[in-house]
Amino acid sequence: MREYHYRVDREGRIFHDGTEIVDPATLRFFLLALQRAPDGRWLALCQGERNWFESADTPFVVQRLGLDVAAGRLSTVELRLAGDYREPLDPATLEHDGLHLFCRIRKGVFPARFGRVAMQQIAPWLVGGPEGPALELAGRRYRLMPSGATPPP
């Protein structure tokens, strides 16, 4: 079985042998096929080939957000990852590690880290409070839990 190795940088760009993969269909395929191997590494199987992914924390990086804002209030957030893969934010899955913001994607199974641009986009709706940081969304406050506090389904 042939094996390929990829690197995912801090902004969610995927590289093979130093060259960035830019084809949207290929990027979406990888994001939908990625699974955790029993040894903890990230793997995408494709037609009998093993595609291994290395990243600093998670290969899923929210690169940008689609924000619906009305009268200065945030009503919905769409996550946009590599290859223009999109899904709605589940605000109940928001976590932070003190430096980075994370959420869960693909039905809550996998962690995704907010990249630099996505953080800049969501920052105006992050607020402090007695219970800690939170996201103001659709008239509610969603607390940002410490990393690891939100178990996957």
CSV table of N, CA, C and O in Angstrom, one decimal, residues 3 14 24 27 37 39-40 55-56 61-62 65 67 81 83 88-89 92 110 117-118 124 126-127 142 145:
chain,number,residue,atom,x,y,z
A,3,GLU,N,2.0,5.1,0.6
A,3,GLU,CA,1.8,6.1,1.7
A,3,GLU,C,2.3,7.4,1.3
A,3,GLU,O,3.4,7.5,0.6
A,14,ILE,N,-2.4,22.9,3.6
A,14,ILE,CA,-1.8,21.5,3.5
A,14,ILE,C,-0.7,21.5,2.5
A,14,ILE,O,-0.9,21.9,1.4
A,24,PRO,N,-9.5,22.8,-4.4
A,24,PRO,CA,-10.6,22.7,-3.4
A,24,PRO,C,-11.2,21.3,-3.2
A,24,PRO,O,-11.5,20.9,-2.1
A,27,LEU,N,-8.8,19.2,-1.2
A,27,LEU,CA,-8.8,19.6,0.2
A,27,LEU,C,-10.1,19.2,1.0
A,27,LEU,O,-10.0,18.7,2.1
A,37,ALA,N,-6.0,7.5,13.6
A,37,ALA,CA,-5.5,6.1,13.5
A,37,ALA,C,-5.4,5.6,15.0
A,37,ALA,O,-5.3,6.4,15.9
A,39,ASP,N,-2.9,4.7,16.6
A,39,ASP,CA,-1.7,5.2,17.2
A,39,ASP,C,-1.8,6.7,17.5
A,39,ASP,O,-0.8,7.4,17.9
A,40,GLY,N,-3.0,7.4,17.1
A,40,GLY,CA,-3.2,8.8,17.4
A,40,GLY,C,-2.8,9.7,16.2
A,40,GLY,O,-3.1,10.9,16.3
A,55,SER,N,0.3,17.7,12.1
A,55,SER,CA,0.0,19.1,12.5
A,55,SER,C,0.4,19.4,13.9
A,55,SER,O,0.6,18.5,14.7
A,56,ALA,N,0.4,20.7,14.3
A,56,ALA,CA,0.9,21.0,15.6
A,56,ALA,C,-0.1,20.5,16.7
A,56,ALA,O,0.2,20.1,17.8
A,61,VAL,N,-8.5,23.4,10.7
A,61,VAL,CA,-8.2,24.8,11.1
A,61,VAL,C,-9.3,25.6,10.4
A,61,VAL,O,-9.5,25.6,9.2
A,62,VAL,N,-10.1,26.4,11.2
A,62,VAL,CA,-11.1,27.3,10.7
A,62,VAL,C,-10.3,28.5,10.1
A,62,VAL,O,-9.6,29.2,10.9
A,65,LEU,N,-14.6,32.9,8.7
A,65,LEU,CA,-16.0,32.7,9.2
A,65,LEU,C,-17.0,33.4,8.2
A,65,LEU,O,-16.7,34.4,7.7
A,67,LEU,N,-20.3,35.3,8.8
A,67,LEU,CA,-21.0,35.9,10.0
A,67,LEU,C,-22.3,36.5,9.5
A,67,LEU,O,-22.2,37.3,8.6
A,81,LEU,N,-13.3,26.1,6.3
A,81,LEU,CA,-12.0,25.5,6.4
A,81,LEU,C,-11.3,25.4,5.1
A,81,LEU,O,-11.9,25.9,4.1
A,83,GLY,N,-10.2,24.3,1.4
A,83,GLY,CA,-11.0,23.9,0.3
A,83,GLY,C,-12.5,24.4,0.3
A,83,GLY,O,-13.3,23.8,-0.4
A,88,PRO,N,-21.9,24.8,10.0
A,88,PRO,CA,-22.3,25.8,11.0
A,88,PRO,C,-21.5,25.5,12.3
A,88,PRO,O,-21.2,24.4,12.7
A,89,LEU,N,-21.2,26.6,13.1
A,89,LEU,CA,-20.6,26.5,14.4
A,89,LEU,C,-21.6,26.0,15.4
A,89,LEU,O,-22.8,26.5,15.4
A,92,ALA,N,-21.9,25.4,21.6
A,92,ALA,CA,-21.8,24.7,22.8
A,92,ALA,C,-20.5,23.9,22.9
A,92,ALA,O,-20.1,23.4,23.9
A,110,PHE,N,-14.5,15.9,15.9
A,110,PHE,CA,-13.1,16.3,15.8
A,110,PHE,C,-12.9,17.8,16.2
A,110,PHE,O,-13.8,18.6,15.9
A,117,VAL,N,-7.2,34.6,11.0
A,117,VAL,CA,-8.2,35.5,10.4
A,117,VAL,C,-9.6,35.2,11.1
A,117,VAL,O,-10.3,36.1,11.4
A,118,ALA,N,-9.9,33.9,11.3
A,118,ALA,CA,-11.1,33.5,12.0
A,118,ALA,C,-11.2,34.2,13.4
A,118,ALA,O,-12.3,34.6,13.8
A,124,PRO,N,-14.8,40.5,18.0
A,124,PRO,CA,-15.8,41.5,18.5
A,124,PRO,C,-16.9,40.9,19.3
A,124,PRO,O,-17.6,41.7,20.1
A,126,LEU,N,-16.6,38.2,21.4
A,126,LEU,CA,-16.0,37.5,22.6
A,126,LEU,C,-16.1,38.5,23.7
A,126,LEU,O,-15.6,39.6,23.6
A,127,VAL,N,-16.6,38.1,24.8
A,127,VAL,CA,-16.8,38.9,26.0
A,127,VAL,C,-16.3,38.2,27.2
A,127,VAL,O,-16.2,37.0,27.3
A,142,TYR,N,-22.4,32.0,25.2
A,142,TYR,CA,-21.8,30.6,25.2
A,142,TYR,C,-20.4,30.7,25.8
A,142,TYR,O,-19.5,31.2,25.2
A,145,MET,N,-15.2,27.0,27.2
A,145,MET,CA,-14.7,26.0,28.2
A,145,MET,C,-13.2,25.8,28.1
A,145,MET,O,-12.7,25.9,27.0
